[in-house]
PDB file of C-alpha atoms in Angstrom:
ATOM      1  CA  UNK A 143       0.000   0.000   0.000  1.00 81.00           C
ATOM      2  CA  UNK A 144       2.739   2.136   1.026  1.00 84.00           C
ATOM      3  CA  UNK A 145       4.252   2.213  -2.786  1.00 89.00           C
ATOM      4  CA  UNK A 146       0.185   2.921  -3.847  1.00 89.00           C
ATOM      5  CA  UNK A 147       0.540   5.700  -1.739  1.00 89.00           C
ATOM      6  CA  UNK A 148       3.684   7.248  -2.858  1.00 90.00           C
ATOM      7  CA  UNK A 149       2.860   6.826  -6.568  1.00 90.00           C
ATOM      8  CA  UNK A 150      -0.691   8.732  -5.825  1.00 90.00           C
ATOM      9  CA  UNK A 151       1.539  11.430  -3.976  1.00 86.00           C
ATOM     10  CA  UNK A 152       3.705  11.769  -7.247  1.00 86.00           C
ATOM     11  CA  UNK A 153       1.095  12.257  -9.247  1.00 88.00           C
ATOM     12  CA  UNK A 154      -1.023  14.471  -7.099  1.00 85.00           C
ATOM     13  CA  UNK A 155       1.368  17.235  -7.741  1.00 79.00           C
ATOM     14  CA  UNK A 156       4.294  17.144  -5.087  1.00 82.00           C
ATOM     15  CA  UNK A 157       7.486  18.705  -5.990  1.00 86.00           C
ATOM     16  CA  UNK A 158      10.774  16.903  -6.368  1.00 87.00           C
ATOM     17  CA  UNK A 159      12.575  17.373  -3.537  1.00 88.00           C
ATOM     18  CA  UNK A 160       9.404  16.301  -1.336  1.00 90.00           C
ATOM     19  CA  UNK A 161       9.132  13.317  -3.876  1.00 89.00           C
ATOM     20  CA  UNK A 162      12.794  12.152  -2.805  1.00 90.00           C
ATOM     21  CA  UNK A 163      12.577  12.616   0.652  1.00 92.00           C
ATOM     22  CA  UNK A 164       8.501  10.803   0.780  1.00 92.00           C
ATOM     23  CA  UNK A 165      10.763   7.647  -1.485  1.00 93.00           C
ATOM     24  CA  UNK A 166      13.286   7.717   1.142  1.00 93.00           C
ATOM     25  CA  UNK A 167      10.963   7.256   4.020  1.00 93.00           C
ATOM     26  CA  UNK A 168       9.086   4.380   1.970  1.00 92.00           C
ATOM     27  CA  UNK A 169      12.176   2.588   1.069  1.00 92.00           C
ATOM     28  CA  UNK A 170      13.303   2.904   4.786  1.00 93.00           C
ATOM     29  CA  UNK A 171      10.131   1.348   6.083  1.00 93.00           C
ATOM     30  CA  UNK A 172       9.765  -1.129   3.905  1.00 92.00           C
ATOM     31  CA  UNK A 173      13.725  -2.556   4.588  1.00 92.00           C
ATOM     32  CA  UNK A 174      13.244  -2.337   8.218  1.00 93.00           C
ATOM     33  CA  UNK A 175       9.758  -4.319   7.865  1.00 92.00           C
ATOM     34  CA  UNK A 176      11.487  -6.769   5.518  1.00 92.00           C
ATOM     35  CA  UNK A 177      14.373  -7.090   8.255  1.00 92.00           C
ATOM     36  CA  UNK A 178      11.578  -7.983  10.814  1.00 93.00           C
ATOM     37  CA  UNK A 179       9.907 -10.850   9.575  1.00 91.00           C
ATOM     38  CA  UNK A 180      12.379 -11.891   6.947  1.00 90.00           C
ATOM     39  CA  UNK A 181      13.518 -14.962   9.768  1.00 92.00           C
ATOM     40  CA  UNK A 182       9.164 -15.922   9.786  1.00 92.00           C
ATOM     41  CA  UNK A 183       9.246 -15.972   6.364  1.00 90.00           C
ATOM     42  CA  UNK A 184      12.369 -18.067   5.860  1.00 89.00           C
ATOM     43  CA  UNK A 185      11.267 -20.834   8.536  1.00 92.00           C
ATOM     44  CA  UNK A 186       7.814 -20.685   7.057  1.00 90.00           C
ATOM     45  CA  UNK A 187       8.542 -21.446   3.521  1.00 86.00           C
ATOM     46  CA  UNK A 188      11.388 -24.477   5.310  1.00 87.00           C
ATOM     47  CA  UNK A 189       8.227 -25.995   7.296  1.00 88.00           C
ATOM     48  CA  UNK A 190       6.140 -25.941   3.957  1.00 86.00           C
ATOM     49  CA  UNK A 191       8.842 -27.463   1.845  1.00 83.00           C
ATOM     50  CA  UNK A 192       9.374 -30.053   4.927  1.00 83.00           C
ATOM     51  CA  UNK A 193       5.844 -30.559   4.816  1.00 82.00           C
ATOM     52  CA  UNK A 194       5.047 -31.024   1.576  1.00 81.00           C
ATOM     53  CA  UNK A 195       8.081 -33.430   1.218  1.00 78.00           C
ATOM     54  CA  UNK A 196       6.958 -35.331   4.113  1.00 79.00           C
ATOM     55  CA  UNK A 197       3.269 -35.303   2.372  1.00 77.00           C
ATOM     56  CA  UNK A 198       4.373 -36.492  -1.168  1.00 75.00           C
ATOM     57  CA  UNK A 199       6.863 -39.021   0.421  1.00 74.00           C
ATOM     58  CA  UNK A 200       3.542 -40.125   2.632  1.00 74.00           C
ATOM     59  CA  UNK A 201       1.582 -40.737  -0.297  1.00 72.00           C
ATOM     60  CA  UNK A 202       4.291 -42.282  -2.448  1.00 67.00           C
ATOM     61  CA  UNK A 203       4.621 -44.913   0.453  1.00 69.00           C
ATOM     62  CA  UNK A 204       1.553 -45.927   1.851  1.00 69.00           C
ATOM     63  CA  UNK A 205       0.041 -45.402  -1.600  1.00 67.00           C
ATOM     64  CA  UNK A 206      -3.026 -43.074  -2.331  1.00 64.00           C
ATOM     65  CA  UNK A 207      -5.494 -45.449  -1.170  1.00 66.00           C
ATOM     66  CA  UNK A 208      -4.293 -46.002   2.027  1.00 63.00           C
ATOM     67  CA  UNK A 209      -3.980 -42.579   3.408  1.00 66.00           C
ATOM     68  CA  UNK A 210      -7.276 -40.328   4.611  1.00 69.00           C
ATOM     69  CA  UNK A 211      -7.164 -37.289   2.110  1.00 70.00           C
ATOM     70  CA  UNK A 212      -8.882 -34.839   4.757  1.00 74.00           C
ATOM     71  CA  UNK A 213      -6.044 -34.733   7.269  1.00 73.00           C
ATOM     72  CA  UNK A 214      -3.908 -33.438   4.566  1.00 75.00           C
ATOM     73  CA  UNK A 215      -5.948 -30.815   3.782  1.00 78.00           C
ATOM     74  CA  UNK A 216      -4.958 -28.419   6.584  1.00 81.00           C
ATOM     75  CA  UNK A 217      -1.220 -28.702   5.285  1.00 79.00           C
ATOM     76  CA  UNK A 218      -1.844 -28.215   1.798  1.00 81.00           C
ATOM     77  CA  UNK A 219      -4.252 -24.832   2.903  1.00 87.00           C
ATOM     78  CA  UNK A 220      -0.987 -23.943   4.846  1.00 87.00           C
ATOM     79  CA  UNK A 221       1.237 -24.717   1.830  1.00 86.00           C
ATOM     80  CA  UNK A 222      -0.730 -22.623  -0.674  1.00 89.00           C
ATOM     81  CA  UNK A 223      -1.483 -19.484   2.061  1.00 91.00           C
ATOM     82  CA  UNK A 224       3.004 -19.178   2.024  1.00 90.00           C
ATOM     83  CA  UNK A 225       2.775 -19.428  -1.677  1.00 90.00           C
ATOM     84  CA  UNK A 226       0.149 -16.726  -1.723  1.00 93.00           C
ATOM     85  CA  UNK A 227       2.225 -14.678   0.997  1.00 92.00           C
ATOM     86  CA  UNK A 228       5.603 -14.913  -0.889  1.00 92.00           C
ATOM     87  CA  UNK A 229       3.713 -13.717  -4.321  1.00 93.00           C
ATOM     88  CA  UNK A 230       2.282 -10.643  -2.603  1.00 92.00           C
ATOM     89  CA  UNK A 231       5.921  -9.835  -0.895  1.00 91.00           C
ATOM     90  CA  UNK A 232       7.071 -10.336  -4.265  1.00 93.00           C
ATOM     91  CA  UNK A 233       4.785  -7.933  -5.668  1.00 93.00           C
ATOM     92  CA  UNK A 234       6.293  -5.235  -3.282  1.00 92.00           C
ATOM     93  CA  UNK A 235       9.508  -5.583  -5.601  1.00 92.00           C
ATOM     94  CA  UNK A 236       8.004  -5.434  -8.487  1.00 93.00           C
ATOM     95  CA  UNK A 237       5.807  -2.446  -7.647  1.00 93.00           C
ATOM     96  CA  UNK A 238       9.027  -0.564  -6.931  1.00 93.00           C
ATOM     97  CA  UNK A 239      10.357  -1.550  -9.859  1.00 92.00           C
ATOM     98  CA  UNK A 240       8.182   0.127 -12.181  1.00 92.00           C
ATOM     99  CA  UNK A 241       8.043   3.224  -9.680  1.00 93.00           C
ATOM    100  CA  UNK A 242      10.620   5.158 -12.191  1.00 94.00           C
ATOM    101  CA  UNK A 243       8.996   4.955 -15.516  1.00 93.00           C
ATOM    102  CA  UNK A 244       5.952   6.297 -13.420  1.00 92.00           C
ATOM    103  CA  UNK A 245       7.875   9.457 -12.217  1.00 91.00           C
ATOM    104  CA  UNK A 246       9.738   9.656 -15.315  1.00 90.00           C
ATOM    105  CA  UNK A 247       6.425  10.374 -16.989  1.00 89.00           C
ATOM    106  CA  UNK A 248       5.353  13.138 -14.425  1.00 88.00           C
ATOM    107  CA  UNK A 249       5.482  16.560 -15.542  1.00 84.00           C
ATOM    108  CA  UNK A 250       7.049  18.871 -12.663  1.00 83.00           C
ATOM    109  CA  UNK A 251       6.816  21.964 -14.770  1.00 82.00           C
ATOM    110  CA  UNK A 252       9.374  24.116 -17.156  1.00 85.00           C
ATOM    111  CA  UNK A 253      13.304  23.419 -16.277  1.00 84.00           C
ATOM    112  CA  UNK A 254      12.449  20.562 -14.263  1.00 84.00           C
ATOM    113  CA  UNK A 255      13.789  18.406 -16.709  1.00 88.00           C
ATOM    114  CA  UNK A 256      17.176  17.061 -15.104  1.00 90.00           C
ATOM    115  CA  UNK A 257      16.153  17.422 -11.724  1.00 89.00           C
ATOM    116  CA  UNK A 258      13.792  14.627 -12.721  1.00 90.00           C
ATOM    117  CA  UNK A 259      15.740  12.214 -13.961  1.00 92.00           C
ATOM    118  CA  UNK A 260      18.036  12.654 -11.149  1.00 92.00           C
ATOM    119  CA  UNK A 261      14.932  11.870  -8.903  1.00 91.00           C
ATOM    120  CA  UNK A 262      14.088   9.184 -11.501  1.00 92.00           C
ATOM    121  CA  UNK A 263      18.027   7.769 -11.059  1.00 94.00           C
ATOM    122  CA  UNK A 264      17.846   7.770  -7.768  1.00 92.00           C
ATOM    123  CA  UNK A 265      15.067   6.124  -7.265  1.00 92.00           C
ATOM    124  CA  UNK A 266      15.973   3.094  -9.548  1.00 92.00           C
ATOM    125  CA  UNK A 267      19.134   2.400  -8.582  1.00 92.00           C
ATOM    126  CA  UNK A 268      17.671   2.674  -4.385  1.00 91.00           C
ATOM    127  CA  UNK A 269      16.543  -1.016  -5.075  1.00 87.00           C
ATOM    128  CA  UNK A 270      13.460  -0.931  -2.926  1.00 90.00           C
ATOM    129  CA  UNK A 271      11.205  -3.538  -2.240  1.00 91.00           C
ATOM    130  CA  UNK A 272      11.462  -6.825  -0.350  1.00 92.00           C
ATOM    131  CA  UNK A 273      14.103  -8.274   1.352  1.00 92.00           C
ATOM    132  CA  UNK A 274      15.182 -12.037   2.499  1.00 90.00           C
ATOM    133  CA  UNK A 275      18.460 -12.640   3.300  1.00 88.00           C
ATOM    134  CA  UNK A 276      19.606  -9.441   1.768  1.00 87.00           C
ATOM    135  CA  UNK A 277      18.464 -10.702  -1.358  1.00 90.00           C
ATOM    136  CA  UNK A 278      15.334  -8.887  -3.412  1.00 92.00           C
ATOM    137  CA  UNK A 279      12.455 -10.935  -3.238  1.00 91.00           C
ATOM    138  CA  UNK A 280      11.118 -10.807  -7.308  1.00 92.00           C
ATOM    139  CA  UNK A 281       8.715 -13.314  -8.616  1.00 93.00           C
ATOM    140  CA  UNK A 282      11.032 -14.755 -10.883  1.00 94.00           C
ATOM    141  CA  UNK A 283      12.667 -15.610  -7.319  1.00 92.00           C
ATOM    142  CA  UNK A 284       9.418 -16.766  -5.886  1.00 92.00           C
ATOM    143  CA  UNK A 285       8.723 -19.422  -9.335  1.00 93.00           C
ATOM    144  CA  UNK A 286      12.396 -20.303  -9.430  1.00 93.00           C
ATOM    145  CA  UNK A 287      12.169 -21.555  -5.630  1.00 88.00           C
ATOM    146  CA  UNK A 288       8.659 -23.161  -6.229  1.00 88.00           C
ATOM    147  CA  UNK A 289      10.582 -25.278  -9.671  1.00 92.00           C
ATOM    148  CA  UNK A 290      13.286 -26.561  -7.496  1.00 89.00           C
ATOM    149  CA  UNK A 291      10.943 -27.823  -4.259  1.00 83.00           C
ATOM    150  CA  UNK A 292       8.945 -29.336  -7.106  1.00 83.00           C
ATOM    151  CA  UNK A 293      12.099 -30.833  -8.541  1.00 89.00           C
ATOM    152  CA  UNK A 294      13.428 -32.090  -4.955  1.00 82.00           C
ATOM    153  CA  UNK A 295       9.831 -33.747  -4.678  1.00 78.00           C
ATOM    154  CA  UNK A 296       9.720 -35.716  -7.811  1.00 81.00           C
ATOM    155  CA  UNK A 297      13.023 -36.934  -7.346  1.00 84.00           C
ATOM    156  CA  UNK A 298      12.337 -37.823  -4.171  1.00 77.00           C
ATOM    157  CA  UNK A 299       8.850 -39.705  -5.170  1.00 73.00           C
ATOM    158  CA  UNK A 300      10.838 -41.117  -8.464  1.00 79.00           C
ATOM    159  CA  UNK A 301      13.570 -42.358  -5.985  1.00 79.00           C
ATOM    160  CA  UNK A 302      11.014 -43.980  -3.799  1.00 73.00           C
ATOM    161  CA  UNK A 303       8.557 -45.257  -6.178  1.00 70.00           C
ATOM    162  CA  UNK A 304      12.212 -47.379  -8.108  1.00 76.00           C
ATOM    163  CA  UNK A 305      12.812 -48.483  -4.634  1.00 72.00           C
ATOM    164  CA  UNK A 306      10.086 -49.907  -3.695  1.00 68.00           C
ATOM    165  CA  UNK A 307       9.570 -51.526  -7.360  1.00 69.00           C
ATOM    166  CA  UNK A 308      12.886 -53.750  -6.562  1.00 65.00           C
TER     167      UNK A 308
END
């Protein structure tokens, strides 16, 4: 919301000095809210891979027939709410991200020309947005994660489905 806000702010008319100092609070906020719960988030999305792992390895084991679907219910819920929750902290970054063209495109008035793309430059190259680990949270981070648990679980299943052929 708090990128929503500044890009309303931009457009309603504040000046460019205001502008940097408003993207300098937001970019503040949200690293030191990323800093918080970046250690939740990280043991969240280890129990959900864990779990899921555990789940498929379950199933590939005791077979589908021979495991009640409804108690795994509750962990798949769980499994797609983190999903959800790592999309949406994804879509912090790549709100930021296009942040620049929208202030490049803002007219400040006559001779405000360089000051602008200083102000544009400035904010691009701040690298707001999410943070784990020190590393920006981006959904091409978010789908590359989600491919390799997905890879780790069909090897695993492959593994245990040759194993228990022999």
């Amino acid at each position: 919301i708090m990128i929503d806000v500044f890009c309303f702010d931009a457009v309603g008319g504040m000046n460019l000095h205001d502008l940097s100092h408003l993207w300098n609070l937001t970019q503040a906020v949200l690293r030191k809210v990323s800093d918080s719960i970046e250690t939740c988030v990280l043991v969240l999305c280890i129990v959900v891979t864990f779990a899921v792992t555990i789940v498929v390895l379950d199933l590939g084991v005791l077979g589908i027939r021979n495991i009640a679907m409804l108690p795994l219910l509750p962990g798949v819920l769980i499994s797609l709410g983190v999903l959800y929750m790592l999309l949406l902290a994804s879509s912090v970054s790549e709100k930021c991200a296009r942040v620049p063209a929208l202030v490049n495109a803002i007219s400040f008035g006559e001779g405000t020309e360089q000051a602008r793309q200083q102000t544009v430059h400035y904010i691009a190259s701040s690298g707001a947005g999410f943070y784990i680990l020190s590393m920006r949270l981006t959904m091409a981070v978010v789908v590359k994660a989600v491919y390799i648990c997905g890879i780790v679980v069909v090897g695993l299943v492959t593994r245990l489905a040759a194993a228990s052929r022999e």
